Short mmCIF file of C-alpha atoms and ligand atoms in Angstrom, two decimals:
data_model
loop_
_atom_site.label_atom_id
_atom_site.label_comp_id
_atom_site.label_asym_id
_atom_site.label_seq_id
_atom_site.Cartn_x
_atom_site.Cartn_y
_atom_site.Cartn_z
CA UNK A 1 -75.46 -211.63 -8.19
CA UNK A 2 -76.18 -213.12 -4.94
CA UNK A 3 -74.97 -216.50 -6.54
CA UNK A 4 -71.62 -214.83 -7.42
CA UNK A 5 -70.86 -213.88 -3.98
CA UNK A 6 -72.32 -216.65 -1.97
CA UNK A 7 -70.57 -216.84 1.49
CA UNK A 8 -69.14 -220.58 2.26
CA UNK A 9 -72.15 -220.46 4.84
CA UNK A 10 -71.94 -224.45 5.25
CA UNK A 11 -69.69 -224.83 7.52
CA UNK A 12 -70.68 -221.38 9.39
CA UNK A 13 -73.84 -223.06 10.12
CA UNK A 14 -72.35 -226.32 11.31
CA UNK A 15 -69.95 -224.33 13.74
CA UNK A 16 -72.54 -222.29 15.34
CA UNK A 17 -75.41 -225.57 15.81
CA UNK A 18 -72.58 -226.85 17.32
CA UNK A 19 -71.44 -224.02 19.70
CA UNK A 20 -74.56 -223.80 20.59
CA UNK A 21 -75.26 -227.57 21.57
CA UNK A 22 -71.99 -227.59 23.36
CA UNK A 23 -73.05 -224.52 25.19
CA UNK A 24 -76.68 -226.05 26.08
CA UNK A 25 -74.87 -229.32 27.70
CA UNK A 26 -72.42 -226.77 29.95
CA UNK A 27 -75.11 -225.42 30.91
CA UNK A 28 -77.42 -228.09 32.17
CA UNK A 29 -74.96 -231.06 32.63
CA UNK A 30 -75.01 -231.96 36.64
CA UNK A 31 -78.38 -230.34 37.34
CA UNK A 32 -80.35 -233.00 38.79
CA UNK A 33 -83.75 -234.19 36.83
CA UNK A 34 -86.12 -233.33 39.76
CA UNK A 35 -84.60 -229.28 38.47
CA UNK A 36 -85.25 -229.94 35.27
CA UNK A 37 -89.16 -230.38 35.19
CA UNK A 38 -89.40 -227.83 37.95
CA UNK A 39 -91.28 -224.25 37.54
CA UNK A 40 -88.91 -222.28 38.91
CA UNK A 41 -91.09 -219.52 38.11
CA UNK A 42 -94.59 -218.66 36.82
CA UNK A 43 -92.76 -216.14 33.78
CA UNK A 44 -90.48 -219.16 32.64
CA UNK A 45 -90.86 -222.69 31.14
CA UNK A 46 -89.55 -225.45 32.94
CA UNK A 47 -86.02 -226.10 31.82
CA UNK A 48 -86.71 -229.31 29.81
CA UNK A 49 -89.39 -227.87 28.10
CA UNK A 50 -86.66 -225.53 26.09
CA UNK A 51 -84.82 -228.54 25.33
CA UNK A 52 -87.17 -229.99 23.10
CA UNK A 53 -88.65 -226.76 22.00
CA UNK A 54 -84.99 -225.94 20.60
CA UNK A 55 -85.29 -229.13 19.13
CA UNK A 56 -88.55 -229.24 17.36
CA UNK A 57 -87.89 -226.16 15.96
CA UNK A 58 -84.99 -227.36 14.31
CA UNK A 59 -86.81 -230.59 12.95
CA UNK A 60 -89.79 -228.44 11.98
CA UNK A 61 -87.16 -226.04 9.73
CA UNK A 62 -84.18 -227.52 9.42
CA UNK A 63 -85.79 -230.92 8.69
CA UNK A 64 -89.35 -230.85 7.89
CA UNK A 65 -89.02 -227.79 5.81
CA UNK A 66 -86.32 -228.92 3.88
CA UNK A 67 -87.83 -231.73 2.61
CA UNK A 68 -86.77 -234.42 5.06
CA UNK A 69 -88.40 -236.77 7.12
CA UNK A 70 -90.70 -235.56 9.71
CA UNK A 71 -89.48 -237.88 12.87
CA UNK A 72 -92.58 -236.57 15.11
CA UNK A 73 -95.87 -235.58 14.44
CA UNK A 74 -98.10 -232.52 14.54
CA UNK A 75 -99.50 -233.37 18.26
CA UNK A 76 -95.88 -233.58 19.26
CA UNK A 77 -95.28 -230.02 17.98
CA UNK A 78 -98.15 -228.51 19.41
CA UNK A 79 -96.70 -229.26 23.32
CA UNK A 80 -93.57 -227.53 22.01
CA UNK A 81 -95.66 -224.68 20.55
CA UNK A 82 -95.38 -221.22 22.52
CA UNK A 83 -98.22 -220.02 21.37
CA UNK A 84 -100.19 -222.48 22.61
CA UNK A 85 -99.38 -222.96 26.01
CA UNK A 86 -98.46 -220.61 28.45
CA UNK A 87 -95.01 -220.86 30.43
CA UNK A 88 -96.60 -221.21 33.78
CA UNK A 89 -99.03 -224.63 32.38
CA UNK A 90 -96.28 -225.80 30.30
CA UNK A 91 -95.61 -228.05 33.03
CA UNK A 92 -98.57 -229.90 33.41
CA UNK A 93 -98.29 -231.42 29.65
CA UNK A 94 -97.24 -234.96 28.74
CA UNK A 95 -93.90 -233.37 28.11
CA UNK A 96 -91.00 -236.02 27.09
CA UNK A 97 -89.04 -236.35 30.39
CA UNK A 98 -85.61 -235.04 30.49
CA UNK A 99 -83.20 -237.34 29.07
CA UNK A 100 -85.43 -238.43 26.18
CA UNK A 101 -85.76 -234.65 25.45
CA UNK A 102 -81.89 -234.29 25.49
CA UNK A 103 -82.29 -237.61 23.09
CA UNK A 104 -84.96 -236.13 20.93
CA UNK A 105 -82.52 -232.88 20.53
CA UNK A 106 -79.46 -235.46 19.43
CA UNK A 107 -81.70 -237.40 17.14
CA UNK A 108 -82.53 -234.61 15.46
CA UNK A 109 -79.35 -232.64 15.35
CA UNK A 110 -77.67 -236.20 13.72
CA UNK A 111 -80.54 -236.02 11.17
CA UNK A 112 -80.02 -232.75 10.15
CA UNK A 113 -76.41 -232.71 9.95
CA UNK A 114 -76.48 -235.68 7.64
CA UNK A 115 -79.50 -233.68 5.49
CA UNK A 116 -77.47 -230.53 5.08
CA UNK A 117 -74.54 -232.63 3.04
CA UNK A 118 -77.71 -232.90 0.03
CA UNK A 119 -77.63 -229.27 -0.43
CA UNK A 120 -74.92 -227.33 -2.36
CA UNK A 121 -73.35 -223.94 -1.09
CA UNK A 122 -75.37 -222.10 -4.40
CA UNK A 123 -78.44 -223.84 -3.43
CA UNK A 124 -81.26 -221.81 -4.85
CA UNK A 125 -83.88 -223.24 -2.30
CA UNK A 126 -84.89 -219.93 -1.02
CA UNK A 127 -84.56 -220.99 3.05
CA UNK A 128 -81.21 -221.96 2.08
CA UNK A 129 -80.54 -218.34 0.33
CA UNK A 130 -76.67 -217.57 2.63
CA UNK A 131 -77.80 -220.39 4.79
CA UNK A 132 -80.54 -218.15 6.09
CA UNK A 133 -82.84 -220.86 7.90
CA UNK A 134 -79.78 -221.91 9.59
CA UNK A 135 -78.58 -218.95 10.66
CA UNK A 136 -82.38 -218.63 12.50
CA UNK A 137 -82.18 -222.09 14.15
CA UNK A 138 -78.72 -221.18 15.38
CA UNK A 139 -80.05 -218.09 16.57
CA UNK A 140 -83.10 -219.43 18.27
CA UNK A 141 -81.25 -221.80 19.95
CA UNK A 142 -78.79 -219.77 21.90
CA UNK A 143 -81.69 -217.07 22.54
CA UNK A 144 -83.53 -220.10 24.20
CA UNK A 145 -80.34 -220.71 26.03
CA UNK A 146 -79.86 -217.11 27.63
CA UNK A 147 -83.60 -217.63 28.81
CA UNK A 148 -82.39 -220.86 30.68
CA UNK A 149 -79.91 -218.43 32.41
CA UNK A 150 -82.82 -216.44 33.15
CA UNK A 151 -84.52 -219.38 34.81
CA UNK A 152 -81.66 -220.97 36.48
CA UNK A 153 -81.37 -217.45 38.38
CA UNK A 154 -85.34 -217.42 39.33
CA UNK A 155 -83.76 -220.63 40.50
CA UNK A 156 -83.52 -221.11 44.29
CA UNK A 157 -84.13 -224.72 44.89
CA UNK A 158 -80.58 -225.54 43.78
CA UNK A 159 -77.52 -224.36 44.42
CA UNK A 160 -76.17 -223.48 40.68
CA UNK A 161 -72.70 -222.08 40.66
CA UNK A 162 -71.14 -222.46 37.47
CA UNK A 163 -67.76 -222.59 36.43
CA UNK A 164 -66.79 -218.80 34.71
CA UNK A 165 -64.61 -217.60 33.08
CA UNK A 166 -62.19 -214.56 33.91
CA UNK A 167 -62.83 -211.23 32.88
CA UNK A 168 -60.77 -208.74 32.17
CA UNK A 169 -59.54 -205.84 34.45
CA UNK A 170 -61.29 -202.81 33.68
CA UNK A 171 -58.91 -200.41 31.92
CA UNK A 172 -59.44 -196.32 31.35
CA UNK A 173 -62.95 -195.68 32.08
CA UNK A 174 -64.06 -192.25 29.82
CA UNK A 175 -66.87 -190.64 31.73
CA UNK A 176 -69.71 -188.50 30.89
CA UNK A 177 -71.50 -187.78 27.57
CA UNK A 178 -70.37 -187.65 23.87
CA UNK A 179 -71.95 -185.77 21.15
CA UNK A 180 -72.86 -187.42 19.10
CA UNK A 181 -73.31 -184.92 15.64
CA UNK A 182 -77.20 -186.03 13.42
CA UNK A 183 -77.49 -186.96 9.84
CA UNK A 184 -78.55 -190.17 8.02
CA UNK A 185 -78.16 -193.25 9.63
CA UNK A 186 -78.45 -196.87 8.12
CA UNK A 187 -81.37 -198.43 10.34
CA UNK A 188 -81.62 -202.35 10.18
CA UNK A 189 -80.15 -205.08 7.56
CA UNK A 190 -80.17 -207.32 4.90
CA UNK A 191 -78.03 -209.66 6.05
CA UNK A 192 -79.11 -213.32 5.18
CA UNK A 193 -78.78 -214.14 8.95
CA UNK A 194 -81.11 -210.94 9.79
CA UNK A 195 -84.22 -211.33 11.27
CA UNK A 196 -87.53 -210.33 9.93
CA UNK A 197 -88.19 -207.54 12.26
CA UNK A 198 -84.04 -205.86 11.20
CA UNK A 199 -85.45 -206.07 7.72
CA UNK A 200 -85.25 -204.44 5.70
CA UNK A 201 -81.90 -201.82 5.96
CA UNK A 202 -83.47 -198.06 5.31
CA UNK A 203 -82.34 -194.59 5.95
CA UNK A 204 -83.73 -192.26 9.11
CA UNK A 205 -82.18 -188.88 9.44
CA UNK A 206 -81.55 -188.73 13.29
CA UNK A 207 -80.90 -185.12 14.95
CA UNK A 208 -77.49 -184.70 17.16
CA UNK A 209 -77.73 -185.57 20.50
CA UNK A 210 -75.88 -186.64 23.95
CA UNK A 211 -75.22 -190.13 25.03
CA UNK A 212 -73.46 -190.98 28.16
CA UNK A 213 -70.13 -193.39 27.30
CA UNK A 214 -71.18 -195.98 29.57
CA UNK A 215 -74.20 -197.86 31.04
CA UNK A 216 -75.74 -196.72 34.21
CA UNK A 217 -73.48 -198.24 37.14
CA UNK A 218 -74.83 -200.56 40.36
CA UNK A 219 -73.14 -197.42 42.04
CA UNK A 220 -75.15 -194.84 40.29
CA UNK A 221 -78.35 -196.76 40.66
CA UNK A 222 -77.68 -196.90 44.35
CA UNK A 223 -77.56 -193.46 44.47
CA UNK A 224 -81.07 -192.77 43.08
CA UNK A 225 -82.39 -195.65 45.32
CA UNK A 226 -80.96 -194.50 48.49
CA UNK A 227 -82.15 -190.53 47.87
CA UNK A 228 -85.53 -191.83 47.88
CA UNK A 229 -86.57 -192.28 43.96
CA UNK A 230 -88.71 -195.19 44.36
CA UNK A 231 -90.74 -192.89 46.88
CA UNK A 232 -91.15 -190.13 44.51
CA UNK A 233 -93.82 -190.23 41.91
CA UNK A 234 -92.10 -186.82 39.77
CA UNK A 235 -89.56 -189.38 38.40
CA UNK A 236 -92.01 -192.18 37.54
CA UNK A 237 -94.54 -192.41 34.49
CA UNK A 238 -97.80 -193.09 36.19
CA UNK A 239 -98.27 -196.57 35.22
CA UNK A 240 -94.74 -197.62 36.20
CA UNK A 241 -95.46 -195.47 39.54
CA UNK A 242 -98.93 -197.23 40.39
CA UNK A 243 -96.52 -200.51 39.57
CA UNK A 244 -94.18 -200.19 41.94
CA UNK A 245 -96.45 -199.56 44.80
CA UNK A 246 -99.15 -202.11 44.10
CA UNK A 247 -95.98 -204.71 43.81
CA UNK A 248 -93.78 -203.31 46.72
CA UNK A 249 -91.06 -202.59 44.42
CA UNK A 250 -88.15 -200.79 45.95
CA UNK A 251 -84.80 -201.73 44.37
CA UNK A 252 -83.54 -203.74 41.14
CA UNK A 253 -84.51 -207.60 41.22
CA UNK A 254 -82.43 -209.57 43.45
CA UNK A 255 -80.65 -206.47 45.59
CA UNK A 256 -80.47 -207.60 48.92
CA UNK A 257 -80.83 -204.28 51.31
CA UNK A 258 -78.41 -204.91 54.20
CA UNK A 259 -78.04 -202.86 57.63
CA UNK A 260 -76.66 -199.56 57.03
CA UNK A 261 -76.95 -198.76 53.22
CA UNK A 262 -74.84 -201.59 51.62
CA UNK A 263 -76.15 -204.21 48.94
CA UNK A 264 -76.02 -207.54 48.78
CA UNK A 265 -77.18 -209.73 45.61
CA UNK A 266 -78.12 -213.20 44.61
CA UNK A 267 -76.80 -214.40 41.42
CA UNK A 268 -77.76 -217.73 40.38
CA UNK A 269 -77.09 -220.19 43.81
CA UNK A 270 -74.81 -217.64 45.34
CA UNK A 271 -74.88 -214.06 47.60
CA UNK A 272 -72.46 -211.46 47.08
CA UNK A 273 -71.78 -207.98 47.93
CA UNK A 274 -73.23 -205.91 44.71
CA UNK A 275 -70.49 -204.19 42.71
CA UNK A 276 -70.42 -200.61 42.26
CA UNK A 277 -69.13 -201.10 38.98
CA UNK A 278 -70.82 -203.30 37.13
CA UNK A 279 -73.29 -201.89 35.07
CA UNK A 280 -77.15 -202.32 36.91
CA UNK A 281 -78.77 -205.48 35.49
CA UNK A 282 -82.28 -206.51 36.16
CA UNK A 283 -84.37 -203.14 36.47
CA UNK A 284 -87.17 -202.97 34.47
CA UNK A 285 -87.97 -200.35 31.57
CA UNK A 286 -90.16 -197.82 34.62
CA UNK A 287 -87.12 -198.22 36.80
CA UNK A 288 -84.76 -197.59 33.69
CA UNK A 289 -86.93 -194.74 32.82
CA UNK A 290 -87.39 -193.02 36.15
CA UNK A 291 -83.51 -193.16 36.91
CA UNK A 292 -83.05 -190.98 33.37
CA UNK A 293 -85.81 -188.25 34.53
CA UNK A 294 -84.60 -188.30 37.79
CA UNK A 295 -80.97 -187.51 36.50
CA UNK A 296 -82.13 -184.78 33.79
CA UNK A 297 -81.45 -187.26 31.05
CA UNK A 298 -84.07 -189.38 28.80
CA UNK A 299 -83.61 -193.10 27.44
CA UNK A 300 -82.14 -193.35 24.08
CA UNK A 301 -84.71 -194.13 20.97
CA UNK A 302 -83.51 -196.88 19.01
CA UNK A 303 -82.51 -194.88 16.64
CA UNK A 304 -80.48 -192.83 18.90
CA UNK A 305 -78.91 -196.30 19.78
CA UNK A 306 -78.18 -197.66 16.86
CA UNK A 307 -76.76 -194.37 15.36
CA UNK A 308 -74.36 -194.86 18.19
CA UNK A 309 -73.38 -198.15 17.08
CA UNK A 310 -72.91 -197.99 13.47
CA UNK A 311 -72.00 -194.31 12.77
CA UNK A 312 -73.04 -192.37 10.11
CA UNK A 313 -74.75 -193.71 7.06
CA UNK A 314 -71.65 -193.00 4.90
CA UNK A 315 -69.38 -195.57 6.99
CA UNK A 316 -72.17 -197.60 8.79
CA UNK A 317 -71.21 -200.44 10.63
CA UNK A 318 -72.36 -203.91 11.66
CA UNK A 319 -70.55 -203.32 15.20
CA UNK A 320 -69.81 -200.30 17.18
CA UNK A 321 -66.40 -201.24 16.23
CA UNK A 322 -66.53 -202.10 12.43
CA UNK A 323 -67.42 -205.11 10.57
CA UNK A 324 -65.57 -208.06 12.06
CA UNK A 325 -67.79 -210.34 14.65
CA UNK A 326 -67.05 -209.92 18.27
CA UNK A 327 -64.18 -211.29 19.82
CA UNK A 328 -63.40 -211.53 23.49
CA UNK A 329 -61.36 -208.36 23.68
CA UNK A 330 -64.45 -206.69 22.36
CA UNK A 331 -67.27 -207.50 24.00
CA UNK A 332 -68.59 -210.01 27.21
CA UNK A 333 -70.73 -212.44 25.40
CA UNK A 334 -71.58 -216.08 25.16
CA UNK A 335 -72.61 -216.44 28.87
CA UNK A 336 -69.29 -218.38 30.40
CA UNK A 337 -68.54 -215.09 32.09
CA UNK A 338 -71.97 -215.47 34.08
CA UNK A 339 -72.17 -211.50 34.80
CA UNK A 340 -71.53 -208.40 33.64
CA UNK A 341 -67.82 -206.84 33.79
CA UNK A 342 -67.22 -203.57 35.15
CA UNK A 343 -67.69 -200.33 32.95
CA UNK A 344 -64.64 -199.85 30.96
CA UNK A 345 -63.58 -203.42 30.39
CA UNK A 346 -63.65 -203.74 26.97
CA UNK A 347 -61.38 -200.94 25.23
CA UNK A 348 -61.43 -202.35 21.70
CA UNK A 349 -65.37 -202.40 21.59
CA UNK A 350 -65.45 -198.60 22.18
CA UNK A 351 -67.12 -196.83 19.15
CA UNK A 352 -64.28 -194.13 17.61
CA UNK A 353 -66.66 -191.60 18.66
CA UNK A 354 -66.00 -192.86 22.46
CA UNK A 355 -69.22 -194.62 23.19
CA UNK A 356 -68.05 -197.96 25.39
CA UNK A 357 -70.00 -201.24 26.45
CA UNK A 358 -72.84 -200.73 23.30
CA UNK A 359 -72.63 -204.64 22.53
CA UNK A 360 -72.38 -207.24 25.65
CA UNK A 361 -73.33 -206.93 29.75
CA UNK A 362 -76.13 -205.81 29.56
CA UNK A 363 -79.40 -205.58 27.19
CA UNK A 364 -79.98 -201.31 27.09
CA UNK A 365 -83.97 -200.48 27.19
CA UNK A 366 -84.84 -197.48 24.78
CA UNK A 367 -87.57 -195.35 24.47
CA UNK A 368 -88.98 -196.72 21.72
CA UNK A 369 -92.18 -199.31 21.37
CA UNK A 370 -91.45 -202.33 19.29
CA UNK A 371 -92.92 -202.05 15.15
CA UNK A 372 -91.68 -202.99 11.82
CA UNK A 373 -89.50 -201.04 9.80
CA UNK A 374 -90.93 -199.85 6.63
CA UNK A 375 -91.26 -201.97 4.23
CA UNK A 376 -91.22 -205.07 6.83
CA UNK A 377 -92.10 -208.66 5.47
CA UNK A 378 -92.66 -211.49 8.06
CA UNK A 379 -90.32 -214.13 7.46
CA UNK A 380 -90.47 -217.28 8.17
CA UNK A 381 -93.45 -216.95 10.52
CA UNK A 382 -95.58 -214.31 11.72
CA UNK A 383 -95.04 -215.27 15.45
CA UNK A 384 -91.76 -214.90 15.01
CA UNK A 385 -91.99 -211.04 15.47
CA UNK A 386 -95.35 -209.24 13.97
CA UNK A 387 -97.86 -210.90 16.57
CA UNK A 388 -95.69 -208.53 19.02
CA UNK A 389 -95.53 -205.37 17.18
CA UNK A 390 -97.95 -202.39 19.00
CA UNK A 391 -97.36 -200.10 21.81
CA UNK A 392 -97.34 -202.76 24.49
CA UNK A 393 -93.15 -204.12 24.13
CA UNK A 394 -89.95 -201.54 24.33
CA UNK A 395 -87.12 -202.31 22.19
CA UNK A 396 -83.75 -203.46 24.16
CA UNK A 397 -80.56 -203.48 22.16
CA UNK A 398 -76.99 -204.53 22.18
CA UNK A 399 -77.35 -208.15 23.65
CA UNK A 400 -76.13 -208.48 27.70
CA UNK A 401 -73.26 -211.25 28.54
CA UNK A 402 -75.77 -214.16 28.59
CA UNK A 403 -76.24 -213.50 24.65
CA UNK A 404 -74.50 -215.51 21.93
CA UNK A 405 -72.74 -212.85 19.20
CA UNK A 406 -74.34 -215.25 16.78
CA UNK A 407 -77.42 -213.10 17.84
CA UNK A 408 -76.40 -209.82 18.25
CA UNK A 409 -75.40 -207.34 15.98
CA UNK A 410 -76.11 -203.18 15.93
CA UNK A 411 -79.20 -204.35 14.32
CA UNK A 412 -80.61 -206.60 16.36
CA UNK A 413 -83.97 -206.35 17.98
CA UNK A 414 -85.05 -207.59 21.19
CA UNK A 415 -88.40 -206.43 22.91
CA UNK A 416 -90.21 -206.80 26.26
CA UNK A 417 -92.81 -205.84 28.47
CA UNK A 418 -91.47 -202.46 30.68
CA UNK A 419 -92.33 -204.57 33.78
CA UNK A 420 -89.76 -207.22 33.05
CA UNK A 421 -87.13 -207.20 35.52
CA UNK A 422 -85.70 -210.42 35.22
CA UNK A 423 -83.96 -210.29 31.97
CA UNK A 424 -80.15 -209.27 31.87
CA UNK A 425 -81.30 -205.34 31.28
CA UNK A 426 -79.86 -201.95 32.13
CA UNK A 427 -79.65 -199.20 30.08
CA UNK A 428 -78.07 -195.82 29.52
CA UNK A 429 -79.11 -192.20 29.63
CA UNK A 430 -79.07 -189.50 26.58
CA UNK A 431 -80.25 -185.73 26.38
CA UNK A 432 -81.04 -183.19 23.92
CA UNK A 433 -77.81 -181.32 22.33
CA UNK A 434 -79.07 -177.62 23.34
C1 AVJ B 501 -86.75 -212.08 21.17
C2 AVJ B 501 -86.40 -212.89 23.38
C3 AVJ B 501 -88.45 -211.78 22.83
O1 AVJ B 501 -88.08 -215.41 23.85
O2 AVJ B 501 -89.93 -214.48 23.22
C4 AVJ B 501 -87.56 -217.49 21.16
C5 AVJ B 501 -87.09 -214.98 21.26
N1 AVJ B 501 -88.73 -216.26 19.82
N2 AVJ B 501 -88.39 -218.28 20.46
C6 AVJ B 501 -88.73 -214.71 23.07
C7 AVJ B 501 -87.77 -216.22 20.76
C8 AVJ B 501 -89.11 -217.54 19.65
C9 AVJ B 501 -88.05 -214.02 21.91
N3 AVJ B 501 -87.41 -212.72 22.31
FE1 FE B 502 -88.64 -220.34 20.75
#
């Protein structure tokens, strides 16, 4: 059956190693070496170290696994191994220095374009099953490259000011909360590009419920910060509360409090006055969660989100807008924007049932700890995603503008610690239908 409707997933995967080699060079091109091998902070790898990380991946599965051969050797992998070295040491390893990483990457990119020509479309190799180990290699590449963007805006030792592109003007902004009526929704997928922890598809009945159209705004944030929320344990869960004081937190990551009650921020090598607009973007889940108490609302469960996304489990879709992948009129992905547009940008990517800015800008923190779905299966590795199941991570959904939409989907999972600031996070704010 599968056979009989194989997708021509060949030249899919080809297009998206590509984009996402294409992406890595705009990216780095022009930052000098000394930048490269720097730690530009303890919760990040040095730059370089991704390179080849991408790239041993992709000659470990794309290569190795698939029967090729192996052009380094098992002491090699283990300096490119995550588990084995923490971000902050990664540093002190013999690491390959930068251009011989970019070199390594090339190498092995040549090799494995010239493997993938052996294998048929039908091939019944089960990594090969819809091109499924590519589409994870694609995938794990341009999730390594939104964590560069997280690094290059830890960075201050270099002025990085990349080239963006335009965004749109934002159009009619709805306002408020939608109800948003319960029943069965279709939870996860089966999609040969899906990861282990979306697997597989099942059925949760979710109760009706209110979800505000948009993402919590710089503006609204402001507002909570300037009538004293940081200073009021009521709004705070306790840990998150003891957090903030031990650390001296008083305001989203990079704010810049200036004379009088404006904001200033740094992004990447530059400062700029913070946009009231935009949706907020580096608080972490405590500040995401004390902002909802604090307004009468709640984060979303990932249910809740995704039931926004994809509708009922009659007419589910893969989008909050239907089936067909993100284009720019939809959503603010692929990171050449470099920030999040303003609320409201992005008409065509509304749900019908009116909920805007789901996929794109900004990662949304839920209320929900990070497990498998029933019936999960690790695949291809458990480190992939069941070392980090427990109470510990909170899921974030919808990808943020630094994301590829090669990676994101209604289904797709990311997690973190709810101290994490410095990933492209906000969130928005539900409530009980009473
Ligand atoms: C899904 C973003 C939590 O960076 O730890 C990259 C993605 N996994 N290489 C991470 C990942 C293996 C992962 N996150
Ligand atoms: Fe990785």
């Amino acid at each position: 059956v599968a056979r009989a409707r194989a997708l021509p997933w060949k030249a899919r995967a080809v297009e998206e190693l590509t984009a996402a080699r294409a992406r890595m060079r705009r990216m780095l091109e022009g930052l000098p070496g000394s930048v490269l091998v720097q730690q530009h902070s303890p919760l990040m790898s040095p730059l370089f170290w991704d390179v080849a990380h991408v790239a041993n991946q992709e000659e470990q599965w794309l290569l190795r696994a698939l029967g090729a051969p192996a052009l380094t050797t098992a002491d090699f992998d283990a300096l490119y191994d995550a588990f084995r070295h923490p971000r902050a040491t990664r540093c002190q390893l013999p690491l390959l220095p930068p251009a011989q990483a970019f070199a390594y990457a090339a190498r092995v990119r040549e090799a494995v374009l010239e493997h993938l020509q052996r294998f048929p479309e039908d091939s019944d190799v089960p990594l090969l099953r819809g091109g499924l180990v590519f589409g994870l290699v694609a995938q794990h590449e341009q999730q390594h490259l939104e964590t560069l963007c997280a690094t290059l805006q830890w960075m201050t030792s270099h002025a990085y000011r990349p080239a963006a592109r335009p965004r749109p003007r934002p159009g009619r902004a709805a306002q408020g909360e939608v109800y948003l009526p319960g029943g069965l929704v279709r939870l996860g997928s089966d999609s040969p590009w899906a990861y282990d922890n979306e697997r597989p598809a099942h059925l949760v009945r979710v109760p009706g419920f209110l979800l505000d159209a948009h993402p919590v705004t710089n503006g609204d944030y402001a507002v909570f910060v300037a009538s004293g929320g940081y200073e009021d344990a009521r709004w705070w869960d306790p840990q998150g509360y003891a957090w903030i004081r031990e650390q001296g937190v008083r305001h989203p990551l990079f704010w810049i409090p200036q004379a009088g009650g404006a904001w200033l921020r740094r992004r990447f090598g530059w400062v700029e006055p913070l946009p009231a607009d935009e949706p907020v973007q580096h608080v972490c889940w405590y500040e995401a969660d004390a902002y909802a108490r604090w307004a009468g609302k709640r984060l979303p469960t990932e249910a809740e989100w995704e039931r926004a996304a994809s509708g009922l489990a009659g007419a589910s879709r893969v989008f909050p807008w239907g089936d067909t992948p993100a284009g720019r009129e939809r959503a603010n992905l692929g990171g050449d924007t470099w920030g999040p547009s303003p609320v409201g940008s992005y008409p065509a990517g509304a749900t019908p049932e009116g909920i805007w800015g789901l996929i794109g800008d900004v990662w949304e923190w839920t209320s929900s700890t990070f497990h498998g779905h029933p019936g999960f299966v690790a695949f291809p590795y458990r480190e992939y995603s069941e070392v980090f199941f427990g109470t510990e991570y909170r899921v974030l959904k919808g990808g943020a503008w630094a994301s590829a939409p090669v990676a994101v989907r209604n289904s797709f999972r990311n997690w973190d610690y709810p101290i994490r600031r410095h990933i492209f996070a906000g969130f928005r704010c539900a409530r009980d239908a009473r």
